[in-house]
Amino acid sequence: MKKNKWWESTISSVLIAALMLCLPLESVAQSTVNRSKLLENGSQLVLRTNEAFKADNKADTGTISSIVETDVYSADGSQVLIKAGTPAFIEFTAEPNGVWGKAGKICLTHATTKTIDNKRVSLRLSSCKSGSSKLGGVIILSVLFFPLGLISGCMKGSMPKIQQGTTFNASIMQDIIVE
C-alpha cells in the first residue's frame, strides 16, 4: 500500500511539472503570433494635411482631410498594419477671434484612420495653433487717440491657418488586433 501511494504521488508530481513547463511555452508562442498582428497603444505615426485650412471667425468643429505619412508596423515590427497614404481625418475645434485684438485658436485633438483590414483606428493629437493678436495695436491706438481711440477695441485678431502639407504627430489610442 505504501508503494502504491508513493508511485501515485510521483506520477502526479511529474504531470504537474510537465503542465507547468508546457503551458507557459504555449502562451508565449501565442503572444508572439499575436504581436505580429498587434497595433499597439501609443504607437506613433505622422499625418500630413491634404488641404489648406482656415477657420471662419466663429466657434466651430469639423474635420480636416489628411493622409498617413509613413507605414505603421505591428508591435514586433514584422508587418505593415497601416500603409502610407491611407486617408485620415483630423478633428478640430476652433475658438473665434474677438474684440480688443484677441486671436483665434484651432485645436487638433483627435483623428481617425483605418488599418489594412479596414478597422477604424482612433488617434490622439495634441496641437493648437493661434492666429496673431492685435492687442498691442489696440492699446497704442487707445492711448494715443483717447477717447476716440477706444473704437480700436473693435479690432479683432486673426484666425490661424493650416497650410497644405503640414504634418502632425499622432499616437494610437488603444491596442488593435489586425487580421
PDB file of C-alpha atoms in Angstrom:
ATOM      1  CA  MET A   1       0.000   0.000   0.000  1.00  0.00           C
ATOM      2  CA  LYS A   2       2.840   2.410   0.769  1.00  0.00           C
ATOM      3  CA  LYS A   3       4.477   1.674  -2.592  1.00  0.00           C
ATOM      4  CA  ASN A   4       1.252   2.383  -4.414  1.00  0.00           C
ATOM      5  CA  LYS A   5       0.811   5.821  -2.755  1.00  0.00           C
ATOM      6  CA  TRP A   6       4.456   6.701  -3.430  1.00  0.00           C
ATOM      7  CA  TRP A   7       4.036   5.754  -7.109  1.00  0.00           C
ATOM      8  CA  GLU A   8       0.818   7.802  -7.464  1.00  0.00           C
ATOM      9  CA  SER A   9       2.359  10.864  -5.886  1.00  0.00           C
ATOM     10  CA  THR A  10       5.420  10.592  -8.152  1.00  0.00           C
ATOM     11  CA  ILE A  11       3.265  10.402 -11.278  1.00  0.00           C
ATOM     12  CA  SER A  12       1.141  13.328 -10.067  1.00  0.00           C
ATOM     13  CA  SER A  13       4.251  15.415  -9.429  1.00  0.00           C
ATOM     14  CA  VAL A  14       5.662  14.629 -12.887  1.00  0.00           C
ATOM     15  CA  LEU A  15       2.355  15.532 -14.559  1.00  0.00           C
ATOM     16  CA  ILE A  16       2.093  18.812 -12.640  1.00  0.00           C
ATOM     17  CA  ALA A  17       5.694  19.709 -13.542  1.00  0.00           C
ATOM     18  CA  ALA A  18       5.028  18.894 -17.211  1.00  0.00           C
ATOM     19  CA  LEU A  19       1.920  21.083 -17.256  1.00  0.00           C
ATOM     20  CA  MET A  20       3.792  23.952 -15.623  1.00  0.00           C
ATOM     21  CA  LEU A  21       6.552  23.754 -18.221  1.00  0.00           C
ATOM     22  CA  CYS A  22       4.361  23.282 -21.313  1.00  0.00           C
ATOM     23  CA  LEU A  23       1.541  25.782 -20.737  1.00  0.00           C
ATOM     24  CA  PRO A  24       3.719  28.903 -20.426  1.00  0.00           C
ATOM     25  CA  LEU A  25       5.502  27.982 -23.662  1.00  0.00           C
ATOM     26  CA  GLU A  26       2.187  27.731 -25.459  1.00  0.00           C
ATOM     27  CA  SER A  27       1.089  31.170 -24.194  1.00  0.00           C
ATOM     28  CA  VAL A  28       4.440  32.721 -25.147  1.00  0.00           C
ATOM     29  CA  ALA A  29       4.157  31.231 -28.638  1.00  0.00           C
ATOM     30  CA  GLN A  30       0.606  32.514 -28.907  1.00  0.00           C
ATOM     31  CA  SER A  31       1.561  36.030 -27.788  1.00  0.00           C
ATOM     32  CA  THR A  32       4.395  36.098 -30.341  1.00  0.00           C
ATOM     33  CA  VAL A  33       1.912  35.308 -33.117  1.00  0.00           C
ATOM     34  CA  ASN A  34      -0.467  37.999 -31.837  1.00  0.00           C
ATOM     35  CA  ARG A  35       2.300  40.646 -31.624  1.00  0.00           C
ATOM     36  CA  SER A  36       2.793  40.304 -35.369  1.00  0.00           C
ATOM     37  CA  LYS A  37      -0.835  41.425 -35.799  1.00  0.00           C
ATOM     38  CA  LEU A  38      -0.957  43.912 -32.903  1.00  0.00           C
ATOM     39  CA  LEU A  39      -1.230  47.638 -33.486  1.00  0.00           C
ATOM     40  CA  GLU A  40      -0.031  48.768 -30.088  1.00  0.00           C
ATOM     41  CA  ASN A  41      -1.469  51.543 -27.944  1.00  0.00           C
ATOM     42  CA  GLY A  42       0.890  54.524 -28.028  1.00  0.00           C
ATOM     43  CA  SER A  43       2.459  53.680 -31.412  1.00  0.00           C
ATOM     44  CA  GLN A  44       3.457  56.885 -33.182  1.00  0.00           C
ATOM     45  CA  LEU A  45       2.562  57.984 -36.703  1.00  0.00           C
ATOM     46  CA  VAL A  46       2.665  61.164 -38.752  1.00  0.00           C
ATOM     47  CA  LEU A  47      -0.340  62.712 -40.518  1.00  0.00           C
ATOM     48  CA  ARG A  48       0.022  65.170 -43.419  1.00  0.00           C
ATOM     49  CA  THR A  49      -2.849  67.505 -44.370  1.00  0.00           C
ATOM     50  CA  ASN A  50      -4.242  67.272 -47.916  1.00  0.00           C
ATOM     51  CA  GLU A  51      -5.699  70.745 -47.922  1.00  0.00           C
ATOM     52  CA  ALA A  52      -5.072  74.267 -46.716  1.00  0.00           C
ATOM     53  CA  PHE A  53      -7.436  75.210 -43.921  1.00  0.00           C
ATOM     54  CA  LYS A  54      -8.511  78.499 -42.381  1.00  0.00           C
ATOM     55  CA  ALA A  55     -11.274  78.645 -39.798  1.00  0.00           C
ATOM     56  CA  ASP A  56     -14.071  81.168 -40.010  1.00  0.00           C
ATOM     57  CA  ASN A  57     -14.428  83.826 -37.332  1.00  0.00           C
ATOM     58  CA  LYS A  58     -16.780  81.651 -35.287  1.00  0.00           C
ATOM     59  CA  ALA A  59     -16.719  78.736 -32.865  1.00  0.00           C
ATOM     60  CA  ASP A  60     -16.703  75.623 -34.996  1.00  0.00           C
ATOM     61  CA  THR A  61     -15.885  71.916 -35.121  1.00  0.00           C
ATOM     62  CA  GLY A  62     -15.182  69.659 -38.058  1.00  0.00           C
ATOM     63  CA  THR A  63     -12.593  67.546 -39.848  1.00  0.00           C
ATOM     64  CA  ILE A  64      -9.539  68.211 -41.976  1.00  0.00           C
ATOM     65  CA  SER A  65      -8.628  65.699 -44.672  1.00  0.00           C
ATOM     66  CA  SER A  66      -5.145  64.175 -44.330  1.00  0.00           C
ATOM     67  CA  ILE A  67      -3.123  61.025 -45.038  1.00  0.00           C
ATOM     68  CA  VAL A  68      -0.798  58.776 -43.054  1.00  0.00           C
ATOM     69  CA  GLU A  69       2.731  59.889 -43.993  1.00  0.00           C
ATOM     70  CA  THR A  70       4.675  56.617 -43.420  1.00  0.00           C
ATOM     71  CA  ASP A  71       3.910  52.923 -42.908  1.00  0.00           C
ATOM     72  CA  VAL A  72       2.919  51.862 -39.388  1.00  0.00           C
ATOM     73  CA  TYR A  73       4.227  48.459 -38.302  1.00  0.00           C
ATOM     74  CA  SER A  74       2.997  45.779 -35.894  1.00  0.00           C
ATOM     75  CA  ALA A  75       4.279  45.585 -32.304  1.00  0.00           C
ATOM     76  CA  ASP A  76       7.079  43.210 -33.332  1.00  0.00           C
ATOM     77  CA  GLY A  77       7.910  45.231 -36.483  1.00  0.00           C
ATOM     78  CA  SER A  78       7.231  42.368 -38.880  1.00  0.00           C
ATOM     79  CA  GLN A  79       4.122  43.603 -40.741  1.00  0.00           C
ATOM     80  CA  VAL A  80       2.743  46.873 -42.077  1.00  0.00           C
ATOM     81  CA  LEU A  81      -0.669  47.365 -40.463  1.00  0.00           C
ATOM     82  CA  ILE A  82      -1.407  50.914 -41.708  1.00  0.00           C
ATOM     83  CA  LYS A  83       0.013  51.780 -45.130  1.00  0.00           C
ATOM     84  CA  ALA A  84       1.455  55.155 -46.040  1.00  0.00           C
ATOM     85  CA  GLY A  85      -1.093  57.158 -47.996  1.00  0.00           C
ATOM     86  CA  THR A  86      -4.093  55.809 -46.052  1.00  0.00           C
ATOM     87  CA  PRO A  87      -6.736  58.542 -45.677  1.00  0.00           C
ATOM     88  CA  ALA A  88      -7.123  60.043 -42.207  1.00  0.00           C
ATOM     89  CA  PHE A  89      -9.427  62.683 -40.782  1.00  0.00           C
ATOM     90  CA  ILE A  90      -8.248  65.167 -38.166  1.00  0.00           C
ATOM     91  CA  GLU A  91     -10.936  66.564 -35.877  1.00  0.00           C
ATOM     92  CA  PHE A  92     -10.643  70.237 -34.932  1.00  0.00           C
ATOM     93  CA  THR A  93     -12.304  72.740 -32.649  1.00  0.00           C
ATOM     94  CA  ALA A  94     -11.975  76.435 -33.374  1.00  0.00           C
ATOM     95  CA  GLU A  95     -12.313  79.314 -30.931  1.00  0.00           C
ATOM     96  CA  PRO A  96     -13.202  82.578 -32.644  1.00  0.00           C
ATOM     97  CA  ASN A  97     -11.115  85.714 -32.577  1.00  0.00           C
ATOM     98  CA  GLY A  98     -12.565  88.560 -30.592  1.00  0.00           C
ATOM     99  CA  VAL A  99     -12.583  92.236 -29.783  1.00  0.00           C
ATOM    100  CA  TRP A 100      -9.598  94.002 -28.243  1.00  0.00           C
ATOM    101  CA  GLY A 101      -7.324  92.171 -30.666  1.00  0.00           C
ATOM    102  CA  LYS A 102      -7.943  88.630 -29.335  1.00  0.00           C
ATOM    103  CA  ALA A 103      -6.525  85.984 -31.700  1.00  0.00           C
ATOM    104  CA  GLY A 104      -8.500  82.931 -32.796  1.00  0.00           C
ATOM    105  CA  LYS A 105      -7.337  79.411 -31.998  1.00  0.00           C
ATOM    106  CA  ILE A 106      -7.630  75.948 -33.614  1.00  0.00           C
ATOM    107  CA  CYS A 107      -7.002  72.795 -31.548  1.00  0.00           C
ATOM    108  CA  LEU A 108      -6.474  69.386 -33.109  1.00  0.00           C
ATOM    109  CA  THR A 109      -7.055  66.669 -30.513  1.00  0.00           C
ATOM    110  CA  HIS A 110      -8.290  63.519 -32.280  1.00  0.00           C
ATOM    111  CA  ALA A 111      -8.054  61.823 -35.657  1.00  0.00           C
ATOM    112  CA  THR A 112      -9.137  58.562 -37.279  1.00  0.00           C
ATOM    113  CA  THR A 113      -7.714  56.310 -39.967  1.00  0.00           C
ATOM    114  CA  LYS A 114      -8.065  52.643 -40.991  1.00  0.00           C
ATOM    115  CA  THR A 115      -5.874  49.536 -40.858  1.00  0.00           C
ATOM    116  CA  ILE A 116      -5.141  47.240 -43.806  1.00  0.00           C
ATOM    117  CA  ASP A 117      -8.188  45.133 -42.842  1.00  0.00           C
ATOM    118  CA  ASN A 118     -10.410  48.257 -42.713  1.00  0.00           C
ATOM    119  CA  LYS A 119     -10.672  48.571 -38.912  1.00  0.00           C
ATOM    120  CA  ARG A 120     -11.144  52.099 -37.570  1.00  0.00           C
ATOM    121  CA  VAL A 121      -8.180  53.426 -35.562  1.00  0.00           C
ATOM    122  CA  SER A 122      -8.606  56.313 -33.111  1.00  0.00           C
ATOM    123  CA  LEU A 123      -5.605  58.622 -32.839  1.00  0.00           C
ATOM    124  CA  ARG A 124      -4.602  61.202 -30.249  1.00  0.00           C
ATOM    125  CA  LEU A 125      -3.115  64.540 -31.301  1.00  0.00           C
ATOM    126  CA  SER A 126      -2.208  67.497 -29.153  1.00  0.00           C
ATOM    127  CA  SER A 127      -1.694  70.523 -31.294  1.00  0.00           C
ATOM    128  CA  CYS A 128      -3.136  74.006 -31.018  1.00  0.00           C
ATOM    129  CA  LYS A 129      -2.417  76.904 -33.345  1.00  0.00           C
ATOM    130  CA  SER A 130      -3.220  80.532 -32.633  1.00  0.00           C
ATOM    131  CA  GLY A 131      -3.648  83.422 -35.031  1.00  0.00           C
ATOM    132  CA  SER A 132      -1.931  86.723 -34.487  1.00  0.00           C
ATOM    133  CA  SER A 133      -3.077  89.014 -31.711  1.00  0.00           C
ATOM    134  CA  LYS A 134      -3.588  92.727 -32.280  1.00  0.00           C
ATOM    135  CA  LEU A 135      -3.757  93.657 -28.607  1.00  0.00           C
ATOM    136  CA  GLY A 136      -0.606  95.806 -28.800  1.00  0.00           C
ATOM    137  CA  GLY A 137      -2.039  97.880 -31.653  1.00  0.00           C
ATOM    138  CA  VAL A 138      -5.336  98.292 -29.846  1.00  0.00           C
ATOM    139  CA  ILE A 139      -3.600  99.565 -26.697  1.00  0.00           C
ATOM    140  CA  ILE A 140      -1.401 102.017 -28.614  1.00  0.00           C
ATOM    141  CA  LEU A 141      -4.326 103.441 -30.605  1.00  0.00           C
ATOM    142  CA  SER A 142      -6.474 103.698 -27.476  1.00  0.00           C
ATOM    143  CA  VAL A 143      -3.778 105.620 -25.580  1.00  0.00           C
ATOM    144  CA  LEU A 144      -2.682 107.895 -28.452  1.00  0.00           C
ATOM    145  CA  PHE A 145      -6.151 108.869 -29.627  1.00  0.00           C
ATOM    146  CA  PHE A 146      -8.098 108.712 -26.359  1.00  0.00           C
ATOM    147  CA  PRO A 147     -11.167 108.783 -26.207  1.00  0.00           C
ATOM    148  CA  LEU A 148     -11.713 108.290 -29.928  1.00  0.00           C
ATOM    149  CA  GLY A 149      -9.059 105.532 -29.894  1.00  0.00           C
ATOM    150  CA  LEU A 150     -11.327 103.333 -27.791  1.00  0.00           C
ATOM    151  CA  ILE A 151     -13.098 102.475 -31.034  1.00  0.00           C
ATOM    152  CA  SER A 152      -9.984 100.452 -31.881  1.00  0.00           C
ATOM    153  CA  GLY A 153     -11.210  97.964 -29.249  1.00  0.00           C
ATOM    154  CA  CYS A 154     -13.427  96.630 -32.021  1.00  0.00           C
ATOM    155  CA  MET A 155     -10.335  95.394 -33.890  1.00  0.00           C
ATOM    156  CA  LYS A 156     -10.154  91.604 -33.941  1.00  0.00           C
ATOM    157  CA  GLY A 157      -7.131  89.349 -34.022  1.00  0.00           C
ATOM    158  CA  SER A 158      -6.661  86.920 -36.896  1.00  0.00           C
ATOM    159  CA  MET A 159      -7.613  83.268 -37.232  1.00  0.00           C
ATOM    160  CA  PRO A 160      -4.806  80.713 -37.676  1.00  0.00           C
ATOM    161  CA  LYS A 161      -4.170  78.929 -40.966  1.00  0.00           C
ATOM    162  CA  ILE A 162      -3.012  75.381 -41.570  1.00  0.00           C
ATOM    163  CA  GLN A 163      -1.109  75.045 -44.820  1.00  0.00           C
ATOM    164  CA  GLN A 164      -1.493  72.056 -47.134  1.00  0.00           C
ATOM    165  CA  GLY A 165       1.252  69.517 -46.368  1.00  0.00           C
ATOM    166  CA  THR A 166       1.530  70.436 -42.670  1.00  0.00           C
ATOM    167  CA  THR A 167       2.463  67.370 -40.614  1.00  0.00           C
ATOM    168  CA  PHE A 168       1.217  66.402 -37.159  1.00  0.00           C
ATOM    169  CA  ASN A 169       2.437  63.669 -34.808  1.00  0.00           C
ATOM    170  CA  ALA A 170      -0.274  61.336 -33.549  1.00  0.00           C
ATOM    171  CA  SER A 171      -0.414  58.223 -31.376  1.00  0.00           C
ATOM    172  CA  ILE A 172      -2.740  55.237 -31.379  1.00  0.00           C
ATOM    173  CA  MET A 173      -5.255  55.303 -28.517  1.00  0.00           C
ATOM    174  CA  GLN A 174      -5.848  51.551 -27.966  1.00  0.00           C
ATOM    175  CA  ASP A 175      -4.469  48.122 -28.878  1.00  0.00           C
ATOM    176  CA  ILE A 176      -5.988  46.711 -32.085  1.00  0.00           C
ATOM    177  CA  ILE A 177      -5.560  43.199 -33.484  1.00  0.00           C
ATOM    178  CA  VAL A 178      -5.381  43.304 -37.290  1.00  0.00           C
ATOM    179  CA  GLU A 179      -6.413  40.212 -39.255  1.00  0.00           C
TER     180      GLU A 179
END
